[in-house]
Amino acid sequence: MSAPSTSRPGRPKMSVIAAPFTRTLSRKLLVPWWLFLLTGIGWMLVALIVLRFDYKTVNAIAILFGIVAIAAGVLEIGITVLAEGWWRLLYGVLAVVFMAAGVVSFIHPGDTFLALAAVISFFLVFAGTFDIITAISARKEIEVWWLQLVGGIIELALGFWAAGYYGRSAILLVAWVGAFAVIRGVMDIVLAFRVHALQHASASA
């Protein structure tokens, strides 16, 4: 099954970078759309749990972030299986970085808010940069590409904010983790309905 053609007369041909991404989207059509929906809802529930409880110690927040980071890495591994070409390598690197950040927060939180803020900063900057690159590369193939762009910019901004963080506010650390979960949840839910629409259009053709 493949995605419907989005080419129009007079439009420039797909770039070498964007083409593998489009094939990745086409292969995503083979995945039930509700799976993306459940993933998005799962992220929103994670955000709700994260923002609901009161975490006052570095170790508690480190464990919380570690769980979120490793979960994100596992999901990226699933996307790596669907990706092709350089995108497979990039998604693989992203998965490794996410899981490594989670492991580091588990085994070496640094016993200071500053150390944990540095780990979260690296995580958010890497995730935001990747989302921005992905969104721009797919802007001619995906109608809601701007959503991932906005999400990437927010993640990048939060990452730089965390990089310059020298306070001891547990609330901010938890808020950064919660914001990441919300962003991922929104993007997955929107992707679910986009995949559902493409699957319906392909089945009707």
Short mmCIF file of C-alpha atoms in Angstrom, two decimals:
data_model
loop_
_atom_site.label_atom_id
_atom_site.label_comp_id
_atom_site.label_asym_id
_atom_site.label_seq_id
_atom_site.Cartn_x
_atom_site.Cartn_y
_atom_site.Cartn_z
CA MET A 1 0.00 0.00 0.00
CA SER A 2 1.38 3.42 -0.78
CA ALA A 3 0.37 7.01 -0.10
CA PRO A 4 -1.59 8.87 -2.77
CA SER A 5 0.53 11.00 -5.04
CA THR A 6 0.85 14.60 -3.92
CA SER A 7 2.59 15.91 -7.04
CA ARG A 8 1.09 18.83 -8.94
CA PRO A 9 1.84 20.35 -12.31
CA GLY A 10 4.67 22.80 -12.09
CA ARG A 11 5.79 21.68 -8.66
CA PRO A 12 9.47 20.97 -8.24
CA LYS A 13 10.49 17.36 -7.90
CA MET A 14 10.89 15.87 -4.49
CA SER A 15 14.31 16.43 -2.96
CA VAL A 16 16.71 13.56 -2.37
CA ILE A 17 16.32 14.10 1.37
CA ALA A 18 12.52 14.25 1.36
CA ALA A 19 12.01 11.18 -0.83
CA PRO A 20 13.05 8.60 1.78
CA PHE A 21 10.84 10.37 4.31
CA THR A 22 7.85 10.11 1.97
CA ARG A 23 8.49 6.39 1.53
CA THR A 24 8.63 6.16 5.32
CA LEU A 25 5.21 7.84 5.52
CA SER A 26 3.90 5.43 2.90
CA ARG A 27 5.09 2.47 4.92
CA LYS A 28 3.47 3.98 8.01
CA LEU A 29 0.18 3.50 6.21
CA LEU A 30 0.67 -0.22 6.78
CA VAL A 31 0.49 0.43 10.53
CA PRO A 32 -3.03 0.69 12.02
CA TRP A 33 -3.86 4.36 12.52
CA TRP A 34 -5.25 3.64 15.96
CA LEU A 35 -1.79 2.53 17.08
CA PHE A 36 -0.54 6.10 16.63
CA LEU A 37 -3.68 7.32 18.42
CA LEU A 38 -3.03 5.04 21.39
CA THR A 39 0.60 6.18 21.48
CA GLY A 40 -0.49 9.81 21.50
CA ILE A 41 -3.03 9.19 24.25
CA GLY A 42 -0.34 7.33 26.17
CA TRP A 43 1.97 10.36 25.97
CA MET A 44 -0.84 12.63 27.18
CA LEU A 45 -1.45 10.32 30.15
CA VAL A 46 2.27 10.38 30.91
CA ALA A 47 2.16 14.19 30.85
CA LEU A 48 -0.84 14.15 33.20
CA ILE A 49 0.94 11.85 35.63
CA VAL A 50 4.16 13.87 35.42
CA LEU A 51 2.46 17.19 36.10
CA ARG A 52 0.09 15.82 38.75
CA PHE A 53 2.53 14.53 41.34
CA ASP A 54 4.89 16.52 43.52
CA TYR A 55 8.51 15.55 42.93
CA LYS A 56 10.85 17.27 45.37
CA THR A 57 14.08 15.27 45.12
CA VAL A 58 16.57 14.98 42.29
CA ASN A 59 16.44 11.18 42.35
CA ALA A 60 12.66 11.09 41.96
CA ILE A 61 12.76 13.49 39.01
CA ALA A 62 15.71 11.62 37.48
CA ILE A 63 13.78 8.33 37.58
CA LEU A 64 10.75 10.07 36.10
CA PHE A 65 12.78 11.55 33.25
CA GLY A 66 14.59 8.26 32.68
CA ILE A 67 11.30 6.43 32.15
CA VAL A 68 10.07 9.08 29.70
CA ALA A 69 13.37 9.15 27.77
CA ILE A 70 13.60 5.37 27.43
CA ALA A 71 9.95 5.17 26.35
CA ALA A 72 10.67 7.77 23.67
CA GLY A 73 13.69 5.76 22.55
CA VAL A 74 11.67 2.57 22.21
CA LEU A 75 9.11 4.37 20.04
CA GLU A 76 11.88 5.76 17.83
CA ILE A 77 13.20 2.22 17.34
CA GLY A 78 9.79 1.34 15.91
CA ILE A 79 10.05 4.25 13.47
CA THR A 80 13.58 3.14 12.55
CA VAL A 81 12.15 -0.15 11.28
CA LEU A 82 9.83 1.79 8.96
CA ALA A 83 12.44 4.30 7.78
CA GLU A 84 14.70 3.93 4.75
CA GLY A 85 18.11 5.24 3.69
CA TRP A 86 19.66 8.00 5.76
CA TRP A 87 16.43 8.42 7.72
CA ARG A 88 16.86 4.95 9.19
CA LEU A 89 20.31 5.95 10.44
CA LEU A 90 19.07 9.28 11.82
CA TYR A 91 16.11 7.72 13.61
CA GLY A 92 18.43 5.04 14.96
CA VAL A 93 20.78 7.69 16.35
CA LEU A 94 17.81 9.51 17.88
CA ALA A 95 16.65 6.30 19.57
CA VAL A 96 20.13 5.65 20.98
CA VAL A 97 20.43 9.23 22.27
CA PHE A 98 17.01 9.09 23.93
CA MET A 99 17.72 5.77 25.64
CA ALA A 100 21.24 6.83 26.63
CA ALA A 101 19.86 9.98 28.26
CA GLY A 102 17.38 7.85 30.15
CA VAL A 103 20.04 5.42 31.35
CA VAL A 104 22.34 8.27 32.43
CA SER A 105 19.55 9.84 34.46
CA PHE A 106 19.01 6.48 36.19
CA ILE A 107 22.60 5.61 37.08
CA HIS A 108 24.19 9.04 37.44
CA PRO A 109 21.72 11.83 38.24
CA GLY A 110 24.62 13.80 39.68
CA ASP A 111 22.78 14.46 42.94
CA THR A 112 22.20 18.07 41.83
CA PHE A 113 19.44 19.84 39.98
CA LEU A 114 22.07 21.41 37.71
CA ALA A 115 23.38 18.03 36.53
CA LEU A 116 19.88 16.74 35.79
CA ALA A 117 19.01 20.00 34.01
CA ALA A 118 22.06 19.45 31.78
CA VAL A 119 20.88 15.95 30.82
CA ILE A 120 17.35 17.19 30.11
CA SER A 121 18.78 20.11 28.10
CA PHE A 122 20.81 17.79 25.86
CA PHE A 123 17.77 15.56 25.39
CA LEU A 124 15.45 18.43 24.40
CA VAL A 125 17.95 20.17 22.10
CA PHE A 126 18.65 16.95 20.22
CA ALA A 127 14.94 16.08 19.94
CA GLY A 128 13.99 19.61 18.86
CA THR A 129 16.72 19.82 16.22
CA PHE A 130 15.70 16.47 14.76
CA ASP A 131 12.01 17.41 14.65
CA ILE A 132 12.79 20.71 12.91
CA ILE A 133 14.91 18.97 10.25
CA THR A 134 12.26 16.30 9.72
CA ALA A 135 9.44 18.84 9.44
CA ILE A 136 11.26 21.02 6.90
CA SER A 137 12.25 17.98 4.82
CA ALA A 138 8.64 16.78 4.67
CA ARG A 139 6.94 20.14 4.14
CA LYS A 140 5.91 19.26 0.55
CA GLU A 141 4.62 15.80 1.44
CA ILE A 142 2.74 16.26 4.72
CA GLU A 143 0.03 18.89 5.17
CA VAL A 144 0.59 19.24 8.91
CA TRP A 145 4.39 19.45 8.70
CA TRP A 146 4.24 22.79 10.52
CA LEU A 147 2.99 21.06 13.66
CA GLN A 148 6.21 19.09 14.00
CA LEU A 149 8.15 22.27 13.20
CA VAL A 150 6.41 24.16 16.01
CA GLY A 151 6.93 21.22 18.37
CA GLY A 152 10.63 21.10 17.47
CA ILE A 153 11.05 24.83 18.05
CA ILE A 154 9.39 24.55 21.46
CA GLU A 155 11.60 21.58 22.39
CA LEU A 156 14.69 23.49 21.24
CA ALA A 157 13.68 26.57 23.23
CA LEU A 158 13.08 24.47 26.34
CA GLY A 159 16.44 22.79 25.81
CA PHE A 160 18.32 26.10 25.69
CA TRP A 161 16.35 27.28 28.71
CA ALA A 162 17.40 24.18 30.60
CA ALA A 163 21.02 24.72 29.47
CA GLY A 164 21.08 28.10 31.20
CA TYR A 165 19.30 26.85 34.29
CA TYR A 166 21.13 27.46 37.55
CA GLY A 167 18.29 27.37 40.07
CA ARG A 168 16.96 24.59 42.20
CA SER A 169 13.33 24.54 41.14
CA ALA A 170 11.95 21.02 40.93
CA ILE A 171 8.81 22.46 39.37
CA LEU A 172 10.70 23.62 36.28
CA LEU A 173 12.44 20.27 35.82
CA VAL A 174 9.12 18.44 36.00
CA ALA A 175 7.48 21.01 33.71
CA TRP A 176 10.13 20.42 31.01
CA VAL A 177 9.54 16.66 31.09
CA GLY A 178 5.78 17.18 31.04
CA ALA A 179 6.02 19.62 28.12
CA PHE A 180 7.97 17.07 26.09
CA ALA A 181 5.30 14.42 26.73
CA VAL A 182 2.53 16.83 25.70
CA ILE A 183 4.32 17.78 22.47
CA ARG A 184 4.87 14.13 21.54
CA GLY A 185 1.28 13.29 22.39
CA VAL A 186 -0.18 16.04 20.21
CA MET A 187 2.05 15.13 17.25
CA ASP A 188 1.16 11.41 17.46
CA ILE A 189 -2.57 12.09 17.74
CA VAL A 190 -2.51 14.40 14.71
CA LEU A 191 -0.43 11.83 12.79
CA ALA A 192 -3.00 9.15 13.68
CA PHE A 193 -5.84 11.03 12.02
CA ARG A 194 -3.64 11.92 9.04
CA VAL A 195 -2.72 8.26 8.52
CA HIS A 196 -6.40 7.32 8.93
CA ALA A 197 -7.37 9.79 6.20
CA LEU A 198 -4.67 8.49 3.85
CA GLN A 199 -5.63 4.87 4.51
CA HIS A 200 -9.28 5.67 3.80
CA ALA A 201 -8.39 7.50 0.58
CA SER A 202 -6.14 4.63 -0.53
CA ALA A 203 -8.85 2.04 0.19
CA SER A 204 -11.43 4.04 -1.77
CA ALA A 205 -9.16 4.44 -4.80
#
